[in-house]
Amino acid sequence: MKKLISIVIDVLLGATVVALVERVIVPSLMDVKPWAFSSLSMSIIIGGAVVWASIGLLRGASLGRLYTGLDIPEGASRTIVSHLGWIALTTCIIGGWIITDISPVEFLSGEGLQGAGRIFGALLTPEFDVIGAALSAMVVTIFTAFMATVVAVPLSFVLSFPAARNVMATSPMGKTIYVVLRAILNIMRSMEPIIWAIIFSVWVGIGPFAGMLALVIHTVASLTKQYSEQIEDVNDGPIEAISATGANRFQVIWFAIVPQCVIPFLSFTIYRWDINVRMATIIGFVGGGGIGTLLTQYQGLARYHEVGTLVILITAVVWTLDVISARVREALR
Amino acid sequence: MPLLSVRDLTHTYPNGFQALKGISFDVEAGEFLVIIGLSGSGKSTLLRCINRLIEPTGGTITFDGADVTHITSDALRKHRAQIGMIFQHFNLIPRHSVINNAMYGALGSMPAFSSILGRFATDIRTRAIEALRIVGIAEKSDVRADTLSGGQQQRVAIARALMQTPRMLLADEPVASLDPSTSHSVMSYLDKINNEMDTTVICNLHFLSLVRQYATRVIALKNGELVFNGSPHDITEQWFTAIYGEDAVEVEIR
């Protein structure tokens, strides 16, 4: 199995390296547009991948073997692995440079610098006429994050117990629930809140409610994971002691597990609110309401003095919350 | 009829380790039975099989005439509620008050719902204070359990066990994390409960001097097998080396 995975990795890696060279680096050096994707081009890539992978098969030395933890013979093979690694890294850096259009010339061109100067100038001379609207939008953002956290906490609390291995491992049924729940949570967490915000802004309309719902989903997924890991970390002693009195499952959870988790749960929750305020700002860009929405509006109108005000306000609030939440979490420990 | 009867008890952990390899013994009501043996000899596993924190993989355990080897749910909780247990590390709920910790001993006999709402009946509170008084720590009832010393915590744990009005008390290395003088205080409370409240005690111990002072009978385990069953005064030098190995030297605790 490991061997198969290592070969797959080597083939994909070889294909990537050769494709970067053949379709990005060489055309760029020859200063032409990449040629049409043809069967010739395809076979070059496949050929390269096969050669790359066969080095690993013949010499027992490849990055795939290194990744999967398979044995790599001493001596020449080690050198081959390190050469392969450097080739892959160098190709990716050169290819990446070309793909992302990195251009120091544009970065430092007179016209570009002038534009940047204009925006920075505007940001640094904020227009405080909008401060009223900005503050009320900021309040919306903070409370969007706050309500998302408030709604998510009880849900996460309830879900965290079936998502904890030590609570569920007692029966095969429990184990199944644990595995399924963890998988769902992982998928939920992998979808960025900004995507949820797009979904909900269609569902319930643009505004703070959509933003809150998006944050709730992400917060439940993250907090449940953190809570359940804390539950898995509790001391078994009190669990034994409470079980030994003849207490039932819920009493054991409530009297032996929960007291050990309350403080860390609080700490995670406060941190999550802090994160949610930042996320609520970003979510505002795609219709989640609050200061993010205001920011995109002014940016769309190219009114950078107003944008400057908003940026200063956001920075101040995020920084303040960061300090407060760090202090509170410190005090809780 | 013995209160507890253990027959051919075996326990193999999921990783394949055989902790108990066919143990048989009886315990009469009122005995103070001490189990000795090296760490890893199976003492803790044996105690946990008796109140079924661990399910045996073979053999039978009969308590008060009923086979409890494989009981589950309600029957299991009822069984556990009759047997108090104290632990080497006390296992109190750290941030909760002493009186609450004592009252948790009554969890097995009260409805789950009202206990979770924190509705402990007045008589449970009264009994908890009484139990704390028996172990001489009633004046600390409102302080947080984790602010107490080890010996005090162990006494709270005993009070918690007393709340079950147990027929039998299991003590797993109750003094192993305590200093010598505190050890004697804790052991004397166990002795008092054994003598005055007629509670049968089964206790895992390390120190032979304590064994001779408190035990009415001793069993010894070695590698999961029962190698001695008799009076504490019959543990001679020879038995001692047989149980603890050639290099062992007896340590006195006064």
XYZ file of C-alpha atoms in Angstrom:
587
model
C 0.000 0.000 0.000
C 2.726 2.450 1.030
C 4.663 1.476 -2.054
C 1.674 2.184 -4.289
C 1.136 5.584 -2.675
C 4.812 6.429 -3.109
C 4.670 5.539 -6.823
C 1.516 7.650 -7.303
C 3.209 10.569 -5.572
C 6.305 10.208 -7.755
C 4.277 10.033 -10.964
C 2.258 13.139 -10.045
C 5.362 14.994 -8.940
C 7.231 14.060 -12.127
C 4.272 15.132 -14.243
C 4.113 18.467 -12.413
C 7.820 19.162 -12.861
C 7.869 18.224 -16.538
C 4.626 20.094 -17.246
C 5.990 23.222 -15.578
C 9.130 23.030 -17.676
C 7.395 22.178 -20.911
C 4.342 24.432 -20.746
C 5.481 27.368 -18.621
C 9.217 27.794 -18.337
C 10.321 26.920 -21.885
C 7.608 29.060 -23.644
C 8.436 31.927 -21.321
C 12.158 31.702 -22.073
C 11.433 31.519 -25.810
C 9.067 34.467 -25.300
C 6.127 32.809 -27.021
C 2.615 31.897 -25.924
C 2.371 28.324 -24.626
C 1.679 26.052 -27.551
C -1.656 24.333 -27.946
C -2.219 21.402 -25.629
C -1.518 18.528 -28.014
C -0.992 14.808 -27.760
C 2.721 15.439 -28.247
C 2.743 17.753 -25.265
C 0.735 15.188 -23.302
C 3.122 12.376 -24.096
C 6.127 14.471 -23.081
C 4.534 15.013 -19.684
C 3.613 11.342 -19.244
C 7.072 10.289 -20.398
C 8.667 12.647 -17.907
C 6.456 11.335 -15.119
C 7.398 7.744 -15.953
C 11.104 8.571 -15.986
C 10.775 10.440 -12.684
C 8.916 7.538 -11.051
C 11.199 4.871 -12.470
C 14.203 6.477 -10.754
C 12.411 5.700 -7.526
C 11.560 2.155 -8.588
C 15.032 1.305 -9.881
C 17.158 2.962 -7.211
C 14.786 2.806 -4.245
C 15.265 6.517 -3.947
C 12.416 8.963 -4.469
C 10.513 11.749 -2.764
C 7.429 9.528 -2.651
C 9.357 6.954 -0.621
C 10.629 9.717 1.643
C 7.067 10.999 2.179
C 5.536 7.592 2.927
C 8.404 6.704 5.262
C 9.703 3.801 3.173
C 13.304 2.804 3.557
C 15.820 4.607 1.361
C 19.169 2.834 0.876
C 22.279 4.622 2.122
C 24.789 6.290 -0.199
C 24.086 7.282 -3.785
C 20.318 6.923 -3.368
C 20.264 9.623 -0.713
C 22.060 11.965 -3.091
C 19.507 11.174 -5.787
C 16.653 12.000 -3.405
C 18.183 15.319 -2.508
C 18.823 16.152 -6.182
C 15.233 15.274 -7.069
C 14.031 17.473 -4.236
C 16.100 20.452 -5.389
C 14.998 20.001 -8.999
C 11.326 19.920 -7.961
C 11.664 22.939 -5.687
C 13.603 25.017 -8.228
C 11.158 24.190 -11.025
C 8.213 25.150 -8.805
C 9.799 28.469 -7.833
C 10.683 29.426 -11.412
C 7.332 28.167 -12.763
C 5.456 29.893 -9.935
C 7.240 33.170 -10.615
C 6.060 33.063 -14.229
C 2.514 31.890 -13.439
C 1.867 34.595 -10.824
C 3.140 37.297 -13.184
C 5.619 38.564 -10.645
C 7.012 41.739 -12.071
C 9.436 43.955 -10.125
C 9.258 46.410 -12.986
C 5.585 47.073 -12.408
C 6.060 47.046 -8.645
C 8.594 49.846 -8.928
C 7.379 51.692 -12.021
C 6.808 55.402 -11.697
C 3.152 55.210 -12.622
C 2.513 52.329 -10.230
C 4.239 54.075 -7.357
C 2.193 57.182 -8.011
C -1.042 55.170 -7.768
C 0.105 53.569 -4.551
C 1.068 56.938 -3.171
C -2.394 58.271 -3.961
C -4.114 55.434 -2.136
C -1.788 55.508 0.847
C -2.171 59.248 0.990
C -5.931 58.902 1.013
C -5.834 56.162 3.627
C -3.630 58.269 5.839
C -5.877 61.302 5.526
C -9.097 59.612 6.551
C -12.411 61.304 6.070
C -13.979 61.310 9.514
C -17.380 62.392 8.261
C -18.222 58.716 7.866
C -17.246 57.805 11.405
C -20.889 57.619 12.532
C -21.860 55.173 9.824
C -18.582 53.312 10.313
C -19.137 52.898 14.045
C -22.662 51.621 13.646
C -21.458 49.178 10.958
C -18.689 48.087 13.319
C -21.269 47.430 16.025
C -23.167 45.273 13.525
C -19.994 43.318 12.780
C -19.068 42.811 16.424
C -22.569 41.623 17.286
C -22.773 39.424 14.204
C -19.683 37.673 15.529
C -21.023 37.684 19.079
C -24.409 36.195 18.171
C -22.754 33.615 15.930
C -20.632 32.557 18.888
C -23.599 32.544 21.286
C -25.683 30.367 18.957
C -22.767 28.067 18.154
C -21.650 27.389 21.742
C -24.593 25.235 22.929
C -24.610 23.347 19.618
C -20.869 22.708 19.848
C -21.176 21.723 23.505
C -23.791 19.079 22.766
C -21.970 17.799 19.672
C -18.566 17.671 21.329
C -19.426 14.657 23.496
C -20.433 12.324 20.660
C -17.354 13.689 18.835
C -15.001 12.618 21.640
C -13.370 9.226 21.304
C -13.190 8.424 25.010
C -16.931 9.031 25.418
C -17.963 7.011 22.371
C -15.420 4.190 22.201
C -17.429 2.034 24.632
C -19.592 0.448 21.916
C -19.297 -0.233 18.159
C -22.408 1.903 17.597
C -20.777 4.774 19.463
C -17.611 4.421 17.428
C -19.581 4.678 14.191
C -21.331 7.852 15.363
C -17.954 9.290 16.359
C -16.342 8.585 12.988
C -19.298 9.909 10.958
C -19.639 13.043 13.096
C -15.929 13.810 12.901
C -15.997 13.409 9.117
C -18.965 15.782 8.748
C -17.307 18.351 10.994
C -14.062 18.151 9.031
C -15.900 18.774 5.778
C -17.820 21.688 7.344
C -14.577 23.178 8.558
C -12.866 22.800 5.192
C -15.477 25.034 3.545
C -14.426 28.611 4.151
C -16.978 30.881 5.908
C -16.862 33.178 2.905
C -18.419 30.412 0.814
C -21.111 29.810 3.434
C -21.742 33.554 3.432
C -22.343 33.510 -0.329
C -24.765 30.599 0.112
C -26.650 32.252 2.974
C -26.781 35.684 1.328
C -28.796 34.009 -1.407
C -30.821 32.019 1.132
C -31.797 34.729 3.635
C -30.742 37.832 1.700
C -27.668 40.030 2.003
C -27.093 41.324 5.518
C -25.777 40.514 8.972
C -28.090 37.503 9.368
C -26.449 35.773 6.402
C -23.056 36.599 7.879
C -24.080 35.258 11.266
C -25.327 31.976 9.811
C -22.090 31.530 7.879
C -20.091 32.123 11.044
C -22.315 29.758 13.041
C -21.509 26.893 10.689
C -17.799 27.506 10.833
C -17.805 28.146 14.573
C -19.732 24.960 15.353
C -17.297 22.940 13.270
C -14.226 24.497 14.875
C -15.445 24.684 18.462
C -16.792 21.123 18.434
C -13.380 19.920 17.349
C -11.585 21.930 20.038
C -14.105 21.005 22.739
C -14.013 17.307 21.886
C -10.221 17.240 21.884
C -10.360 18.763 25.346
C -12.813 16.054 26.421
C -10.452 13.395 25.087
C -7.757 14.957 27.225
C -9.543 14.811 30.598
C -8.176 12.892 33.541
C -9.739 9.414 33.743
C -9.637 9.314 37.551
C -12.813 11.315 38.253
C -14.610 9.341 35.522
C -13.775 6.099 37.315
C -14.726 7.573 40.677
C -18.122 8.847 39.547
C -18.839 5.613 37.619
C -17.989 3.635 40.737
C -20.798 5.340 42.680
C -23.316 3.751 40.290
C -23.897 6.973 38.338
C -25.284 6.619 34.830
C -23.666 7.844 31.614
C -25.095 11.349 31.706
C -24.178 11.810 35.348
C -20.630 10.692 34.580
C -20.396 13.211 31.737
C -21.924 15.979 33.830
C -20.073 15.417 37.085
C -16.744 13.950 35.990
C -16.038 15.286 32.486
C -17.739 18.697 32.296
C -16.084 20.190 35.416
C -12.688 19.385 33.949
C -13.580 21.113 30.669
C -15.408 24.286 31.664
C -12.375 26.557 31.894
C -10.691 25.437 28.655
C -14.089 25.607 26.905
C -14.486 29.225 28.039
C -11.031 30.044 26.824
C -11.661 28.492 23.392
C -14.990 30.308 23.167
C -13.541 33.749 23.848
C -10.798 33.170 21.321
C -13.382 32.041 18.806
C -15.378 35.257 19.257
C -12.182 37.196 18.614
C -11.612 35.197 15.408
C -15.259 35.642 14.433
C -15.004 39.458 14.562
C -12.169 39.283 12.023
C -14.056 36.796 9.889
C -17.264 38.858 10.088
C -15.350 41.750 8.532
C -14.209 39.624 5.602
C -17.640 38.031 5.246
C -19.087 41.522 4.892
C -17.278 41.768 1.541
C -19.580 39.133 0.058
C -22.838 40.287 1.602
C -22.517 39.456 5.268
C -23.360 42.998 6.358
C -21.541 45.226 8.811
C -18.318 47.082 8.263
C -17.101 44.735 5.518
C -20.065 45.616 3.343
C -19.510 49.327 3.971
C -15.848 48.903 3.061
C -16.604 47.272 -0.321
C -19.115 50.012 -1.080
C -16.637 52.835 -0.541
C -13.889 50.889 -2.265
C -16.172 50.376 -5.280
C -16.728 54.135 -5.386
C -12.944 54.660 -5.118
C -13.482 56.882 -2.063
C -10.221 56.017 -0.386
C -10.417 58.693 2.321
C -13.516 56.948 3.664
C -11.896 53.549 3.184
C -9.014 54.858 5.286
C -11.382 55.623 8.156
C -12.832 52.128 8.012
C -9.437 50.468 7.878
C -8.254 52.420 10.927
C -11.419 51.496 12.821
C -11.179 47.798 11.917
C -7.528 47.660 12.918
C -8.259 49.354 16.227
C -11.154 47.035 17.098
C -9.384 43.845 16.057
C -6.272 44.847 17.978
C -8.279 45.762 21.101
C -10.234 42.509 21.036
C -7.039 40.564 20.509
C -5.484 42.133 23.593
C -8.625 41.689 25.710
C -9.179 38.072 24.711
C -5.518 37.235 25.347
C -5.764 38.842 28.818
C -8.972 37.030 29.701
C -7.589 33.701 28.521
C -4.443 34.307 30.531
C -6.534 35.011 33.631
C -8.571 31.850 33.092
C -5.575 29.560 33.121
C -22.375 -17.821 52.231
C -19.472 -15.454 51.499
C -20.329 -11.845 50.595
C -18.036 -11.968 47.587
C -16.947 -15.016 45.673
C -14.414 -14.869 42.861
C -13.910 -17.981 40.704
C -11.266 -18.569 37.997
C -11.258 -14.868 37.201
C -9.285 -13.899 34.104
C -8.801 -10.594 32.403
C -6.926 -9.984 29.171
C -6.558 -6.417 27.947
C -7.259 -5.621 24.270
C -3.496 -5.351 23.671
C -3.158 -8.995 24.704
C -1.731 -8.425 28.192
C -3.042 -11.061 30.609
C -3.570 -9.140 33.844
C -5.413 -11.919 35.696
C -4.852 -15.613 35.036
C -7.541 -17.499 36.918
C -7.972 -16.055 40.407
C -10.255 -17.672 43.006
C -11.005 -16.498 46.539
C -13.897 -15.699 48.873
C -14.489 -12.714 51.108
C -16.720 -13.037 54.166
C -18.793 -10.091 55.367
C -16.826 -7.966 57.835
C -13.337 -8.931 56.676
C -10.512 -6.449 56.074
C -8.837 -8.141 53.129
C -5.574 -6.750 51.860
C -4.205 -7.552 48.401
C -0.454 -7.278 47.999
C 1.834 -7.713 45.028
C 4.186 -5.794 42.768
C 2.990 -3.055 40.449
C 1.541 -4.743 37.394
C 0.688 -7.932 39.292
C -3.026 -7.400 38.600
C -4.201 -5.873 41.908
C -5.894 -2.848 40.380
C -7.492 -4.892 37.624
C -8.847 -7.309 40.241
C -10.477 -4.516 42.275
C -11.987 -2.990 39.148
C -13.442 -6.334 38.128
C -15.257 -6.537 41.469
C -17.215 -3.309 40.959
C -17.137 -3.946 37.212
C -15.305 -0.823 36.111
C -13.641 -3.558 34.068
C -15.524 -6.481 32.561
C -13.767 -9.813 33.177
C -12.905 -11.892 30.136
C -13.448 -15.141 32.025
C -14.557 -16.695 35.312
C -17.330 -15.514 37.597
C -17.852 -12.917 40.324
C -20.701 -13.486 42.761
C -21.700 -10.670 45.099
C -24.289 -11.323 47.796
C -25.420 -14.450 45.980
C -25.915 -12.768 42.583
C -23.717 -13.348 39.540
C -22.436 -9.906 38.548
C -19.786 -10.980 36.034
C -21.512 -9.636 32.935
C -24.435 -7.525 34.201
C -25.162 -4.258 32.372
C -27.094 -0.967 32.660
C -29.451 -0.743 35.654
C -28.292 -3.927 37.339
C -24.674 -2.805 36.973
C -25.365 0.629 38.440
C -27.233 -0.919 41.354
C -24.282 -3.247 41.945
C -21.773 -0.389 41.867
C -23.904 1.728 44.189
C -23.502 -0.917 46.917
C -19.716 -0.815 46.673
C -17.716 2.283 47.542
C -14.312 2.863 46.002
C -11.356 5.059 46.850
C -8.281 5.622 44.719
C -4.580 6.354 44.948
C -5.077 9.802 43.412
C -8.336 10.481 45.299
C -10.147 11.355 42.038
C -12.183 14.199 43.472
C -13.704 16.793 41.150
C -11.052 19.490 41.610
C -12.959 22.761 41.260
C -15.996 21.632 43.200
C -16.569 22.076 46.916
C -15.857 19.375 49.466
C -19.540 18.976 50.332
C -20.484 18.616 46.662
C -17.803 16.017 46.165
C -19.187 14.081 49.110
C -22.742 14.341 47.778
C -21.672 12.868 44.428
C -21.470 9.570 46.285
C -25.268 9.570 46.218
C -25.478 9.905 42.416
C -26.111 6.202 41.922
C -29.263 6.323 44.026
C -30.860 9.456 42.630
C -32.655 10.319 39.373
C -30.172 11.496 36.755
C -32.253 14.496 35.759
C -32.597 16.134 39.150
C -28.940 15.449 39.963
C -27.833 17.237 36.783
C -29.979 20.225 37.724
C -28.053 20.230 40.988
C -31.118 19.443 43.102
C -29.604 17.457 45.915
C -32.247 16.762 48.555
C -31.769 18.199 52.042
C -31.299 14.769 53.564
C -28.475 14.057 51.112
C -26.797 17.269 52.257
C -27.296 16.298 55.912
C -25.887 12.860 55.278
C -22.921 14.347 53.429
C -22.074 16.578 56.391
C -22.399 13.552 58.658
C -20.086 11.533 56.405
C -17.549 14.387 56.398
C -17.798 14.513 60.190
C -16.986 10.798 60.429
C -13.695 11.392 58.594
C -13.101 14.595 60.577
C -13.262 17.122 57.769
C -16.742 18.657 58.091
C -15.298 22.110 58.818
C -13.828 22.231 55.293
C -17.114 21.451 53.591
C -17.330 24.724 51.636
C -13.766 24.965 50.358
C -12.681 23.802 46.929
C -11.533 20.187 46.945
C -8.274 20.907 45.113
C -7.103 23.273 47.857
C -6.902 20.410 50.370
C -3.816 18.360 51.185
C -3.540 14.780 49.932
C -4.632 13.214 53.197
C -7.602 15.565 53.478
C -8.627 14.807 49.888
C -8.492 11.093 50.591
C -10.765 11.584 53.609
C -13.260 13.463 51.401
C -13.063 10.520 48.998
C -13.872 8.184 51.885
C -16.840 10.399 52.796
C -18.001 10.184 49.180
C -17.837 6.393 49.404
C -19.714 6.445 52.728
C -22.569 8.326 51.041
C -23.292 5.089 49.190
C -23.815 3.335 52.561
C -21.677 0.674 50.963
C -21.710 -2.972 51.895
C -18.147 -3.205 50.683
C -15.363 -0.678 50.256
C -12.665 -1.093 47.608
C -9.468 0.844 48.210
C -6.909 0.969 45.395
C -3.542 1.946 46.912
C -5.254 4.476 49.196
C -2.040 5.659 50.854
C 0.491 5.284 48.039
C 0.615 9.040 47.400
C 0.573 10.051 51.068
C 3.296 10.552 53.642
C 3.639 7.990 56.495
C 1.711 9.823 59.232
C -1.165 10.702 56.895
C -1.134 7.103 55.702
C -1.898 5.886 59.198
C -4.689 8.417 59.610
C -6.354 7.301 56.365
C -5.862 3.606 57.199
C -7.358 4.100 60.653
C -10.491 5.642 59.111
C -10.811 2.584 56.866
C -10.324 0.424 59.964
C -12.990 2.365 61.820
C -15.458 1.968 58.952
C -14.662 -1.731 58.875
C -15.136 -2.216 62.613
C -17.867 0.209 63.546
C -20.006 0.271 60.408
C -19.477 -3.372 59.608
C -18.371 -2.578 56.059
C -16.255 -5.203 54.336
C -12.990 -3.707 53.057
C -10.773 -4.888 50.221
C -7.614 -2.846 50.013
C -4.538 -2.896 47.751
C -1.422 -2.049 49.712
C 2.307 -1.783 49.203
C 3.648 -1.561 52.754
C 3.782 -4.827 54.659
C 3.899 -3.038 58.021
C 0.482 -1.531 57.264
C -0.718 -4.930 56.100
C 0.197 -6.553 59.421
C -1.483 -3.791 61.360
C -4.816 -3.560 59.561
C -5.491 -6.719 57.546
C -7.552 -9.597 58.886
C -6.484 -11.622 55.865
C -4.055 -11.203 53.005
C -3.948 -12.446 49.456
C -0.919 -11.957 47.243
C -0.817 -11.701 43.456
C 2.158 -12.319 41.250
C 1.976 -11.945 37.467
C -1.796 -12.265 37.578
C -1.841 -15.399 39.733
C -2.826 -15.850 43.350
C 0.270 -17.003 45.251
C -0.741 -16.513 48.905
C -3.988 -16.565 50.846
C -3.820 -16.443 54.633
C -3.214 -14.518 57.800
C -0.958 -11.432 57.686
C 1.229 -13.018 60.347
C 1.986 -15.989 58.108
C 3.854 -13.860 55.579
C 7.351 -15.020 56.400
C 10.649 -13.984 54.862
C 10.241 -16.832 52.365
C 6.798 -15.708 51.248
C 8.071 -12.187 51.012
C 10.800 -13.123 48.529
C 8.357 -15.343 46.661
C 5.922 -12.461 46.247
C 8.268 -9.556 45.714
C 11.267 -11.266 44.122
C 14.829 -12.015 45.219
C 16.113 -8.456 45.393
C 13.288 -7.021 47.487
C 13.932 -5.593 50.926
C 11.063 -4.911 53.299
C 10.569 -1.218 54.030
C 9.036 -0.244 57.356
C 6.433 2.446 57.640
C 5.546 3.682 61.110
